Coordinates of C-alpha atoms in Angstrom, one line a residue:
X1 CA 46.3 -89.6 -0.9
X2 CA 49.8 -89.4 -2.2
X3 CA 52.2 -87.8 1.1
X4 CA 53.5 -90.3 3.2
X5 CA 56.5 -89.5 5.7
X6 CA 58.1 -92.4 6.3
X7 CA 59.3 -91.1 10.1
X8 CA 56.2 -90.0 10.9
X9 CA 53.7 -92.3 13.3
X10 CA 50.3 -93.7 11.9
X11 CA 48.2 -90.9 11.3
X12 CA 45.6 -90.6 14.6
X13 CA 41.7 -91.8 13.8
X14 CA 39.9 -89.0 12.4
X15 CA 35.8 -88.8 12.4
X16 CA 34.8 -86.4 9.5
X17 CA 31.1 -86.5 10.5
X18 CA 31.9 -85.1 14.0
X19 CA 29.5 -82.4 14.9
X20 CA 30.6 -79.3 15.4
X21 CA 31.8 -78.2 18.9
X22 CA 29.3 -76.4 20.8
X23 CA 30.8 -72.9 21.6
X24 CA 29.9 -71.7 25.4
X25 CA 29.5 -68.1 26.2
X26 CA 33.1 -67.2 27.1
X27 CA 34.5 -63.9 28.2
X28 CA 36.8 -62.8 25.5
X29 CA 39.8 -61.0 27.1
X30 CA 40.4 -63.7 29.6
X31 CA 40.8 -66.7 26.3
X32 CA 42.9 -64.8 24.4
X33 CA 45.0 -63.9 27.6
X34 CA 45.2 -67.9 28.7
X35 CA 46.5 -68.2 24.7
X36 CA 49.0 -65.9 24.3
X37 CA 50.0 -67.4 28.3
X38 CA 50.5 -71.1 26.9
X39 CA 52.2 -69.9 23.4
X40 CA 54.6 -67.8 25.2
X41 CA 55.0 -70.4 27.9
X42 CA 56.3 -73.3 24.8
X43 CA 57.9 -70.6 22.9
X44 CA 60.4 -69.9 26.1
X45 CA 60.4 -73.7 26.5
X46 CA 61.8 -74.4 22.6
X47 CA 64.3 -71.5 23.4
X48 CA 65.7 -72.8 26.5
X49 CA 66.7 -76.2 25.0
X50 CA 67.7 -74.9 21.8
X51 CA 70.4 -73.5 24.4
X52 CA 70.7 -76.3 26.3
X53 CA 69.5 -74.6 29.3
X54 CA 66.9 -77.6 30.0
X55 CA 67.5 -81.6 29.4
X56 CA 65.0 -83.7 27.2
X57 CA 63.3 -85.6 30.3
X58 CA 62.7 -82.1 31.4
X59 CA 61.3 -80.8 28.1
X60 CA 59.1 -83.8 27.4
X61 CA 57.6 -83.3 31.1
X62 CA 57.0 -79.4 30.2
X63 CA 55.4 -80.6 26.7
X64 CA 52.8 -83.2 29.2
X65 CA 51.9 -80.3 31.6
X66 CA 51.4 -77.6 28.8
X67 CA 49.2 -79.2 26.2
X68 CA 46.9 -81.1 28.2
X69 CA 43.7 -81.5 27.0
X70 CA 41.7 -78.9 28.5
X71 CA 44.5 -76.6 27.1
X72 CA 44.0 -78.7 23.6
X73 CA 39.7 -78.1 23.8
X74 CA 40.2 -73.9 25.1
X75 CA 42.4 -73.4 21.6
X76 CA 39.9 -75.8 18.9
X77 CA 37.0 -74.6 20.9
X78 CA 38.1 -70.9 20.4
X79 CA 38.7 -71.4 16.5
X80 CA 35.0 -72.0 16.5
X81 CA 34.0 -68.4 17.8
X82 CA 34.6 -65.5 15.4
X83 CA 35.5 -63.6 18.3
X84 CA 38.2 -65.7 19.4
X85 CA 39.8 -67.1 16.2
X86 CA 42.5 -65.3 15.1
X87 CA 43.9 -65.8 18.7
X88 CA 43.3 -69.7 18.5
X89 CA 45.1 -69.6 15.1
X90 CA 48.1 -67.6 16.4
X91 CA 47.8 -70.3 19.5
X92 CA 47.9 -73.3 17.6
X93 CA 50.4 -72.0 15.4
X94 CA 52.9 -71.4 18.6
X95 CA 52.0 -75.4 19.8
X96 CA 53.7 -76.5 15.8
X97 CA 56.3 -74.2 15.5
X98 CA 57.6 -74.9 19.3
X99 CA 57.4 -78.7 18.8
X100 CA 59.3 -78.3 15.3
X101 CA 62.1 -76.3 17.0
X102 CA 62.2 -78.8 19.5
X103 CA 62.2 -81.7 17.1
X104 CA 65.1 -80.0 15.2
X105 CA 67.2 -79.1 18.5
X106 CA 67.2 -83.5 18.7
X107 CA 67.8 -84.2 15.7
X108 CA 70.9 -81.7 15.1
X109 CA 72.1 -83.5 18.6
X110 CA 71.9 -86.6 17.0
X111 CA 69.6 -87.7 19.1
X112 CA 66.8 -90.1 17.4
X113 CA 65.4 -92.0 20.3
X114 CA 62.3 -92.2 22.0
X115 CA 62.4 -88.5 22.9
X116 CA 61.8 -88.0 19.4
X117 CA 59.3 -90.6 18.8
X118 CA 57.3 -88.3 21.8
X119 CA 57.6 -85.1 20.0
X120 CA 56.2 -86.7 16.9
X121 CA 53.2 -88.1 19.0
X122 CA 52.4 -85.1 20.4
X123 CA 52.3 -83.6 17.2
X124 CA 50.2 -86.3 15.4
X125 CA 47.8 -86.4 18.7
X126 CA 47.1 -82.8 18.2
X127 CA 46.5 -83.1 14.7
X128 CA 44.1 -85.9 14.8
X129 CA 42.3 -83.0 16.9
X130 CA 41.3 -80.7 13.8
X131 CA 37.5 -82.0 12.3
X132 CA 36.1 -80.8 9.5
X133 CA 34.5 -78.0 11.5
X134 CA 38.1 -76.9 12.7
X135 CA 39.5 -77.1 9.1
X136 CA 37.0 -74.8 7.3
X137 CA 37.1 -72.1 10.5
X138 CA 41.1 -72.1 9.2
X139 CA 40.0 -71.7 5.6
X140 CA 37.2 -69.1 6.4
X141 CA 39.5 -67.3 8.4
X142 CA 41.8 -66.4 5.6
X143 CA 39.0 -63.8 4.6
X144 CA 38.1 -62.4 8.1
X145 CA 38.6 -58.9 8.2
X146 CA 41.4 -57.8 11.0
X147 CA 40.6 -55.2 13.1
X148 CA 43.7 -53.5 14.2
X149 CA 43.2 -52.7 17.7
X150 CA 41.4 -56.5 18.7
X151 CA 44.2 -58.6 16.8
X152 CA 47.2 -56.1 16.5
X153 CA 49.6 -57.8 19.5
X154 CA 48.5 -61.5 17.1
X155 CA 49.1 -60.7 14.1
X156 CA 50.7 -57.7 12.1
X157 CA 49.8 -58.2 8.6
X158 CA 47.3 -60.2 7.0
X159 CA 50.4 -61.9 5.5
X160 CA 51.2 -63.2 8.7
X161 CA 47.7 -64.5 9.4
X162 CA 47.7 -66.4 6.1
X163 CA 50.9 -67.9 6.6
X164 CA 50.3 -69.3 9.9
X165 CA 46.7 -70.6 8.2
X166 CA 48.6 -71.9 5.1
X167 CA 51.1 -73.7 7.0
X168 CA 48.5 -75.2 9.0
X169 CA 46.5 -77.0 6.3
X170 CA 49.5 -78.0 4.9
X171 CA 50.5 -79.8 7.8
X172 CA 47.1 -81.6 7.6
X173 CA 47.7 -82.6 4.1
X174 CA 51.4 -84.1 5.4
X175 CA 50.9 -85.5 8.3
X176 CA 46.5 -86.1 8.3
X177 CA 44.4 -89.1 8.0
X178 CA 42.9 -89.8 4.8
X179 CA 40.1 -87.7 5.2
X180 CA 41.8 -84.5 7.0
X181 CA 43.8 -84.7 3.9
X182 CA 40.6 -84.3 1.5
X183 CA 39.3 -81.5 3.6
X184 CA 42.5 -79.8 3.6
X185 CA 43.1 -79.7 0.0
X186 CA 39.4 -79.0 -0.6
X187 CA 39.6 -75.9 1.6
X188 CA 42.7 -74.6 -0.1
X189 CA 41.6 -75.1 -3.4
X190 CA 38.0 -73.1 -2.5
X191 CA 40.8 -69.9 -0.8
X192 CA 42.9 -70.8 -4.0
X193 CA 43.1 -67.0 -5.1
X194 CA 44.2 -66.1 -1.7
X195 CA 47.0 -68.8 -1.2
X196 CA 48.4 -69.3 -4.3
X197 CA 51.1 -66.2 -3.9
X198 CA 52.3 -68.6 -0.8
X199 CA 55.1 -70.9 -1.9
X200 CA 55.4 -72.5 0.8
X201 CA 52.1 -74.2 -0.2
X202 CA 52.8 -75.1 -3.6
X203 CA 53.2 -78.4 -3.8
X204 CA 49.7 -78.6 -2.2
X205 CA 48.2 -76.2 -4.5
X206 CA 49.5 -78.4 -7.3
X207 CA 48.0 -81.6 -5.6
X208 CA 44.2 -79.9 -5.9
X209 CA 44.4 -78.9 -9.3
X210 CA 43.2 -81.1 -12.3
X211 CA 45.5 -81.9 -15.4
X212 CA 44.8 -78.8 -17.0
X213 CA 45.1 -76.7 -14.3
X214 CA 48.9 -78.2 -13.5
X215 CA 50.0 -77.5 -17.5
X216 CA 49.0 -73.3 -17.1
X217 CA 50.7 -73.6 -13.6
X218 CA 54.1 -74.7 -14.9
X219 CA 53.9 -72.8 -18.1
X220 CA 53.4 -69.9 -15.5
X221 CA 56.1 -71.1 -13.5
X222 CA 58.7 -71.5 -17.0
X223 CA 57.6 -68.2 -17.7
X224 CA 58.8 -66.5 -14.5
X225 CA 62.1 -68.0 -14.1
X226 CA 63.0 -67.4 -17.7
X227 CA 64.1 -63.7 -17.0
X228 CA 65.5 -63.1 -12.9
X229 CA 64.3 -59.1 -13.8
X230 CA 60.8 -60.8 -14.1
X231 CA 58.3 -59.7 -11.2
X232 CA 57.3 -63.0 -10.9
X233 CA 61.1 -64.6 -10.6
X234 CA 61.6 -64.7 -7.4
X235 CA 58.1 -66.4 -6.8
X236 CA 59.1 -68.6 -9.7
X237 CA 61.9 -69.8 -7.8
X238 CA 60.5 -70.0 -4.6
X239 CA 57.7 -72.2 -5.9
X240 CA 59.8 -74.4 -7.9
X241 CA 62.2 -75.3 -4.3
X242 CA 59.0 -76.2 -2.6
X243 CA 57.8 -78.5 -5.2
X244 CA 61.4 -80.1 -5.0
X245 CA 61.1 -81.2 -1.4
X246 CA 57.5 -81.8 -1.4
X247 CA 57.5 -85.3 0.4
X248 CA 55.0 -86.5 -2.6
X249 CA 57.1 -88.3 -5.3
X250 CA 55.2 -87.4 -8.2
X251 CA 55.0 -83.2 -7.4
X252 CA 58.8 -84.1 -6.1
X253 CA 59.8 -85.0 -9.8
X254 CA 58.1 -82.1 -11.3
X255 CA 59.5 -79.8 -9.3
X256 CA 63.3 -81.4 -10.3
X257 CA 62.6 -81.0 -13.8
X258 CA 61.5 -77.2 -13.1
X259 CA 65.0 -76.6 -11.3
X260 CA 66.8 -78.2 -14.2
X261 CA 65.6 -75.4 -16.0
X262 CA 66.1 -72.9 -13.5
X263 CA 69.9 -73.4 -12.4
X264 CA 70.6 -74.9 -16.4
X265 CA 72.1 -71.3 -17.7
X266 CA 74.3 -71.2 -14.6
X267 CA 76.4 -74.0 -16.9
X268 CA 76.4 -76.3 -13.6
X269 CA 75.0 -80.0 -12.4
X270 CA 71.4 -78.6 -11.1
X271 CA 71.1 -82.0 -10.0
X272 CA 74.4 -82.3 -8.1
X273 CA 73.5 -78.8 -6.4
X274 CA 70.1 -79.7 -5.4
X275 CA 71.3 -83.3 -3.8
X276 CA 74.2 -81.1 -1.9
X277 CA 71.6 -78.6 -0.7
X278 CA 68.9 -81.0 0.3
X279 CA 71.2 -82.2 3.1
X280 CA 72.4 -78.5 4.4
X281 CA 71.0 -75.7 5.8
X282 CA 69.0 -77.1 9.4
X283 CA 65.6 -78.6 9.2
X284 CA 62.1 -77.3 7.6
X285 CA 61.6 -73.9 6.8
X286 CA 65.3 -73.2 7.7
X287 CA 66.4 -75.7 4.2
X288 CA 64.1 -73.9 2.2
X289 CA 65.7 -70.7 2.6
X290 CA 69.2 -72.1 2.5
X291 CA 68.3 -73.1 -0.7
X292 CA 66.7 -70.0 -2.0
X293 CA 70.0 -67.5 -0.4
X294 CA 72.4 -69.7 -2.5
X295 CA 70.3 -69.2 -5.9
X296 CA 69.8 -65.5 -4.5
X297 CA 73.8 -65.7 -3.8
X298 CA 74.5 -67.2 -7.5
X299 CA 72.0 -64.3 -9.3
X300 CA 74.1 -61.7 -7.7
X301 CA 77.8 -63.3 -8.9
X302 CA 76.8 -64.0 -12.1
X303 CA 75.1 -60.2 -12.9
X304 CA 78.0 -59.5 -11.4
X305 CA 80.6 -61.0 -13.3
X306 CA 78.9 -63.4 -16.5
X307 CA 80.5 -66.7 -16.2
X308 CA 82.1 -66.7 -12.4
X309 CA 79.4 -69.3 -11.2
X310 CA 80.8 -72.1 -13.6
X311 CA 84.2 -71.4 -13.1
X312 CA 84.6 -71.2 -9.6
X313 CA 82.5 -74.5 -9.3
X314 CA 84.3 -76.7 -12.6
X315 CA 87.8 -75.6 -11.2
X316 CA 87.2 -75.1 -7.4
X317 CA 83.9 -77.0 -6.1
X318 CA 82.3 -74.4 -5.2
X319 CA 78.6 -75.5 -4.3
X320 CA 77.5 -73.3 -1.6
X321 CA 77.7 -69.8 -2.5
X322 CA 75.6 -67.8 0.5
X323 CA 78.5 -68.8 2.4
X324 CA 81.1 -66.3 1.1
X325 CA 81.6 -62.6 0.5
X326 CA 80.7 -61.9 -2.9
X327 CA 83.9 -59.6 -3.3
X328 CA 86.0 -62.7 -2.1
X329 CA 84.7 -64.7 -4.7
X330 CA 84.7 -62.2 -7.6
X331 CA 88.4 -61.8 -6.5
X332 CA 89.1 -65.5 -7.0
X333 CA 87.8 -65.6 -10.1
X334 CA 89.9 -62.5 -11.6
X335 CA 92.9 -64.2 -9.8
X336 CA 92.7 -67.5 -10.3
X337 CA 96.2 -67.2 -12.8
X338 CA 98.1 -65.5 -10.9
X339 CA 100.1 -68.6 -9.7
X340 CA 103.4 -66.7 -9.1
X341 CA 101.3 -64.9 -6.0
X342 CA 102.0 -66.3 -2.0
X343 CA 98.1 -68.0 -1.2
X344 CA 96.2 -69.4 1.3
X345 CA 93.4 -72.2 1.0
X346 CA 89.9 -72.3 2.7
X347 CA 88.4 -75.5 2.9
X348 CA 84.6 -76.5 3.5
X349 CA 82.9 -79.5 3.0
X350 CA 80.2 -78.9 0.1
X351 CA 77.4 -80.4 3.3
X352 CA 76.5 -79.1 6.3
X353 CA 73.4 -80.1 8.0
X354 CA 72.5 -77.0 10.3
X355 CA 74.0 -74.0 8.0
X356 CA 76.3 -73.0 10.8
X357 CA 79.2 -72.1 8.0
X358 CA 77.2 -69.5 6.5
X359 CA 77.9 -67.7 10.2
X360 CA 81.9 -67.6 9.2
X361 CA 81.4 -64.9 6.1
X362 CA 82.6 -62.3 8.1
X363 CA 85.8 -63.3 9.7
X364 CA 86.4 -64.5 6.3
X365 CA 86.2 -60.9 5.1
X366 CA 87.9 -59.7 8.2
X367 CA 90.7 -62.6 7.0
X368 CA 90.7 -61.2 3.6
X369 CA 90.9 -57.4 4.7
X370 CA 93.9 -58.1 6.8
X371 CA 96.0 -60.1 4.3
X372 CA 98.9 -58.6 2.3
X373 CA 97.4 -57.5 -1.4
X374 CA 99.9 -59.9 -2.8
X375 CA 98.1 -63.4 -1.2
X376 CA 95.6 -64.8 -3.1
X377 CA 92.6 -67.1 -1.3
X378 CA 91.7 -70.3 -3.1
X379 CA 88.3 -71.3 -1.5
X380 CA 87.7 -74.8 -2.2
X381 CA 84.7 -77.4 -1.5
X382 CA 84.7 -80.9 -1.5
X383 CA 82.7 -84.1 -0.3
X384 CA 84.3 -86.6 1.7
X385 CA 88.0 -87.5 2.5
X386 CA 89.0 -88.3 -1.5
X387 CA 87.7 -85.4 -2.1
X388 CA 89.4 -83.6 -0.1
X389 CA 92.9 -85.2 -1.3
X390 CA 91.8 -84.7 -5.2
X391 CA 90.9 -80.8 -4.6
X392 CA 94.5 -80.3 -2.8
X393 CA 95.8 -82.2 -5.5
X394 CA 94.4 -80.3 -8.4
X395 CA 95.7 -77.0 -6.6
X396 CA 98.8 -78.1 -6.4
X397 CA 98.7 -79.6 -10.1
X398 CA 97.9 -75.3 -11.3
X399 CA 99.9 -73.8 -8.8
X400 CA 102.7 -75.6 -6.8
X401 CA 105.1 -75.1 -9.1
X402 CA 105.8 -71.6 -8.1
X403 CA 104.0 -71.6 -5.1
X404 CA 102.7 -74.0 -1.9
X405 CA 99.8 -73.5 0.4
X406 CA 101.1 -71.1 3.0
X407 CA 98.1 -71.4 5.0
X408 CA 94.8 -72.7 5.1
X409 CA 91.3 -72.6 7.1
X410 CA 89.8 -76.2 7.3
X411 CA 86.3 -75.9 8.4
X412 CA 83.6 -78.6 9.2
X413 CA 81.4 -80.5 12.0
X414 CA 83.8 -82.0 14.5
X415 CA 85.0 -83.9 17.6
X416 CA 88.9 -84.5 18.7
X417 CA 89.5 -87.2 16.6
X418 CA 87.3 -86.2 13.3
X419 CA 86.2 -83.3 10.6
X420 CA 82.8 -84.3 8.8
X421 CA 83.5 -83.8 5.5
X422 CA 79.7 -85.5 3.9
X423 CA 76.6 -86.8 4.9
X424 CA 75.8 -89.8 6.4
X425 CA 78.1 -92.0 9.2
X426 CA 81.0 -93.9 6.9
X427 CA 84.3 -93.6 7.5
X428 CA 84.8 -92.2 3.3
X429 CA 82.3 -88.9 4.7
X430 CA 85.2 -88.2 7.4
X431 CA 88.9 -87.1 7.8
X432 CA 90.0 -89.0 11.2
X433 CA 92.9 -88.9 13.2
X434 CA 93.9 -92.2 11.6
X435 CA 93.3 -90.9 8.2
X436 CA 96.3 -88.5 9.1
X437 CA 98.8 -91.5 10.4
X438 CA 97.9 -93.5 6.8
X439 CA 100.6 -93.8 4.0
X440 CA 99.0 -92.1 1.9
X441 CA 98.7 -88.8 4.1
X442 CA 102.2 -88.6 3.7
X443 CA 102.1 -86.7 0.2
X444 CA 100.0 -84.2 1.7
X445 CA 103.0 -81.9 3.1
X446 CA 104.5 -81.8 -0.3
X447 CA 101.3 -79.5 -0.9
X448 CA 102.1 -76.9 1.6
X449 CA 105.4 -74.3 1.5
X450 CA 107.8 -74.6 4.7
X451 CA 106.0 -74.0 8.3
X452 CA 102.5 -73.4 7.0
X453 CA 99.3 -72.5 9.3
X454 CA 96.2 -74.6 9.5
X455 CA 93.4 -73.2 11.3
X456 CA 90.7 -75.5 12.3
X457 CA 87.1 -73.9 12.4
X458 CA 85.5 -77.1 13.7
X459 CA 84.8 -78.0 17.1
X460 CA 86.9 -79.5 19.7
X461 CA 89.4 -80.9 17.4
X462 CA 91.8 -78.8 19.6
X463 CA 91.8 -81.9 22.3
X464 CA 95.6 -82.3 23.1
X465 CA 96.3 -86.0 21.2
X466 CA 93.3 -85.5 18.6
X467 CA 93.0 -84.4 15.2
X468 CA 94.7 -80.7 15.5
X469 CA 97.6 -82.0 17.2
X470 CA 98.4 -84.9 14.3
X471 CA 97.9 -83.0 11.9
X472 CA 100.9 -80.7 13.3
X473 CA 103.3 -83.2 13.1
X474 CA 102.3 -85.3 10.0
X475 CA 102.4 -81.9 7.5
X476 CA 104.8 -79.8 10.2
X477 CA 102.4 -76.9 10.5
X478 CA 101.3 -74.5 13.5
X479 CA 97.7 -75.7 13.9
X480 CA 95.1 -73.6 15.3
X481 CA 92.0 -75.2 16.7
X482 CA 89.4 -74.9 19.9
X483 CA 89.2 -77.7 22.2
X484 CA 85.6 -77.2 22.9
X485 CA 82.0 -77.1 20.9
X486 CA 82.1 -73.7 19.5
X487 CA 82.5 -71.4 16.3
X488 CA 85.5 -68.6 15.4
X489 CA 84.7 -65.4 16.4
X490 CA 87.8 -63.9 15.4
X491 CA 90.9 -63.8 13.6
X492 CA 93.9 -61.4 13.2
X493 CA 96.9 -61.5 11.0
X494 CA 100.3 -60.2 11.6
X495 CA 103.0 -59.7 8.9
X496 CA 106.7 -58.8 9.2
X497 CA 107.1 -58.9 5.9
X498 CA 108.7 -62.4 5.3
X499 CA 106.1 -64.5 6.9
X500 CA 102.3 -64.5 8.3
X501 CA 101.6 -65.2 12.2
X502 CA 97.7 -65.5 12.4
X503 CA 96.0 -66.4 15.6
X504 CA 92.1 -67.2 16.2
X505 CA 89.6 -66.3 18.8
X506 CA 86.6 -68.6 19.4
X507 CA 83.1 -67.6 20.4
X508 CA 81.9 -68.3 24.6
X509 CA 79.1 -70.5 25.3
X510 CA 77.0 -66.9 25.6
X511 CA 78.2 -65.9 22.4
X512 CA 80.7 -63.5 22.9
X513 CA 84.3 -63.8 21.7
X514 CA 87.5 -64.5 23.8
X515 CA 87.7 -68.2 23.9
X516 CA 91.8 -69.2 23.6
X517 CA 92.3 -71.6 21.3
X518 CA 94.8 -74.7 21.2
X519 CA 97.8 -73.9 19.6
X520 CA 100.2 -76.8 18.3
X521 CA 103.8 -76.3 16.3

């Protein structure tokens, strides 16, 4: 078999010719009440350290103590009995998606230690669990009738049943030995009618289908993106983005060539886009549909106004279009000569790995709603700390002649002394402190007009002696910025008519707003 994952552990030993599990006469209610007790049970667990409400050693000890094997053998023993199999797929299902939150919680804290290397374990140990018998009680289930008032709290459509089945065998054809990998796509390709409408099991599909099979599939494929008022467009596109980060190389490369042709008539680098989302948008599932909001994102613009995708990325960077209002961005485009107009700038890095920026497009509106009608917003994206000196400088090349930055939201992943502005760890993905002390920061208050605003929507870069408060004297501006890990929640503007006075509220640690922020002049 073709998927490898280069993080992942050895796949576990797997014993194809294992007989099936003998079944004992079991009292129905009380099994599918000790399931849906251990899935809630690790769905409250994920949720608590998603919110930091429980440490790592704590969580791994939880994990231990949850799925211990007799847990493990009540769940694969209950997929075996027709009337308890629904509720072991809906169990199992929880014990993956609980260890992928958890997994994702690390690895957006940065943390890639041995924790980690546990939650993969686990994952792979349970795995290994699935025989054949297991995999083709998934696949039969896919046709087992739902009766509403036994499986109605499990699941509430038969899409959501297939789903959690689909996902399922495509985790066995991931992450498997060699031959859970060979049941799993033999099982999918016999239930082919029923899970080809999934796209999140595409590139799998594709795997179990012979030569002439894959040439009608992308012909079908070609044929439903051609046209976004096609019915089939929207699967189209779906299917092509799960081909793209299909860990196999060879269904990987078909699926780049697909969005070539997909993103081509936007008159933009598909390739460029692709490598920018790829990195964005949180882990899993979450990418996916990054990815799909900011081709919904672009559809909408460009029926919108023909043209208005190109421009604002050739002349302004623009990569990431789910993040902003759509009325913001039309605007920009129908104002983008009016350089005799007062403006301000917002400033994003084109990556950002958990899709937290996307959360900021409505105090951006509120920013927009509450500015004079004769400012102009210039949103801008870049990658890495050139970049962001070339985009400032290319502003000011258009308009600084009759008019300076007045004021200007710089957003990105932070701590006191840094805003990531790229992926990966060198010093050219960052603007530091030190950056802001160099000779060649000096040009950049020539870009902005006389006492100008900067508001920082990165965290802690507020810290008295960090990046918020050198930035304040090196361009003389009244920097805004929190001194703690957080997001805005709020901003208001005030004009008396010769000059703006903004001031930002952050979000709590529950999520309401009120946080004070750091305020430097």
């Amino acid at each position: 078999m073709k998927y490898n994952e280069s993080m992942e552990s050895t796949p576990k030993e797997f014993d194809s010719e294992k007989p099936p599990a003998q079944v004992e006469s079991i009292n129905v209610e009380i099994i599918r009440a000790r399931i849906i007790e251990l899935s809630t049970a690790l769905s409250r667990l994920s949720f608590s350290f998603e919110r930091g409400r429980i440490e790592p050693e704590e969580v791994a000890l939880k994990i231990e103590n949850l799925l211990t094997l007799e847990n493990s053998e009540l769940l694969f023993n209950s997929l075996l009995n027709s009337e308890t199999s629904l509720s072991a797929i809906d169990g199992l299902d929880s014990v993956f998606k609980s260890l992928l939150k958890i997994q994702n919680e690390i690895l957006a804290r940065g943390d890639d230690g041995l924790f980690l290397d546990k939650v993969y374990e686990t994952r792979l140990d349970f795995i290994a669990r699935f025989d054949r018998n297991h995999i083709l009680s998934l696949s039969d289930s896919i046709n087992t009738p739902l009766d509403s008032e036994d499986f109605g709290k499990v699941f509430l459509t038969r899409a959501g049943l297939n789903t959690s089945i689909g996902k399922m065998l495509r985790r066995l054809v991931i992450f498997g030995a060699p031959d859970q990998q060979e049941v799993a796509i033999s099982a999918t390709q016999l239930s082919m009618a029923k899970f080809v409408k999934y796209w999140y099991l595409t590139d799998l599909v594709y795997i179990a289908m012979d030569e002439v099979e894959r040439v009608k599939f992308v012909e079908r494929l070609l044929s439903d993106i051609d046209n976004r008022n096609n019915v089939g467009y929207l699967y189209g596109i779906q299917r092509i983005v799960q081909l793209c980060l299909s860990p196999d190389l060879e269904v990987k490369n078909v699926g780049y060539g697909l969005f070539d042709s997909a993103l081509s008539r936007f008159g933009i680098d598909p390739s460029k886009f692709f490598a920018i989302w790829e990195n964005s948008g949180g882990y899993g599932e979450k990418r996916e549909k990054y990815i799909l909001r900011n081709i919904e994102a672009m559809d909408s613009l460009e029926a919108e106004l023909p043209g208005s995708v190109s421009l604002l990325y050739h002349e302004f960077g623009i990569v990431n279009f789910s993040r902003y209002p759509r009325p913001m961005l039309t605007q920009q485009v129908k104002e983008r000569e009016m350089t005799e107009n007062p403006y301000g700038v917002i400033l994003y890095p084109y990556t950002d790995y958990n899709g937290s920026f996307e959360m900021d497009d409505d105090i951006l509106q509120q920013l927009r709603d509450q500015l004079p009608q004769r400012y102009c917003i210039r949103i801008l994206e870049c990658g890495g700390r050139v970049g962001v000196a070339k985009a400032l400088l290319k502003l000011d090349k258009k308009y600084g002649a009759e008019q300076k930055i007045e004021f200007m939201i710089l957003g990105g992943h932070g701590t006191e002394n840094m805003i990531q502005f790229g992926a990966g760890d060198s010093s050219s993905s960052s603007l530091s402190a030190e950056d802001l002390m160099g000779p060649g920061s000096a040009r950049a208050s020539g870009f902005f007009s006389k006492n100008p605003t900067v508001m920082l929507f990165s965290c802690s870069t507020g810290v008295e002696g960090g990046i918020a408060h050198k930035l304040s004297e090196r361009i003389g501006a009244t920097v805004i910025a929190p001194d703690i890990p957080t997001a805005p929640g709020e901003i208001f503007v005030k004009d008396d008519g010769n000059r703006l006075e903004f001031s930002v509220e952050y979000s709590r640690d529950d999520g309401s707003r009120g946080n004070p922020a750091q305020r430097y002049t």
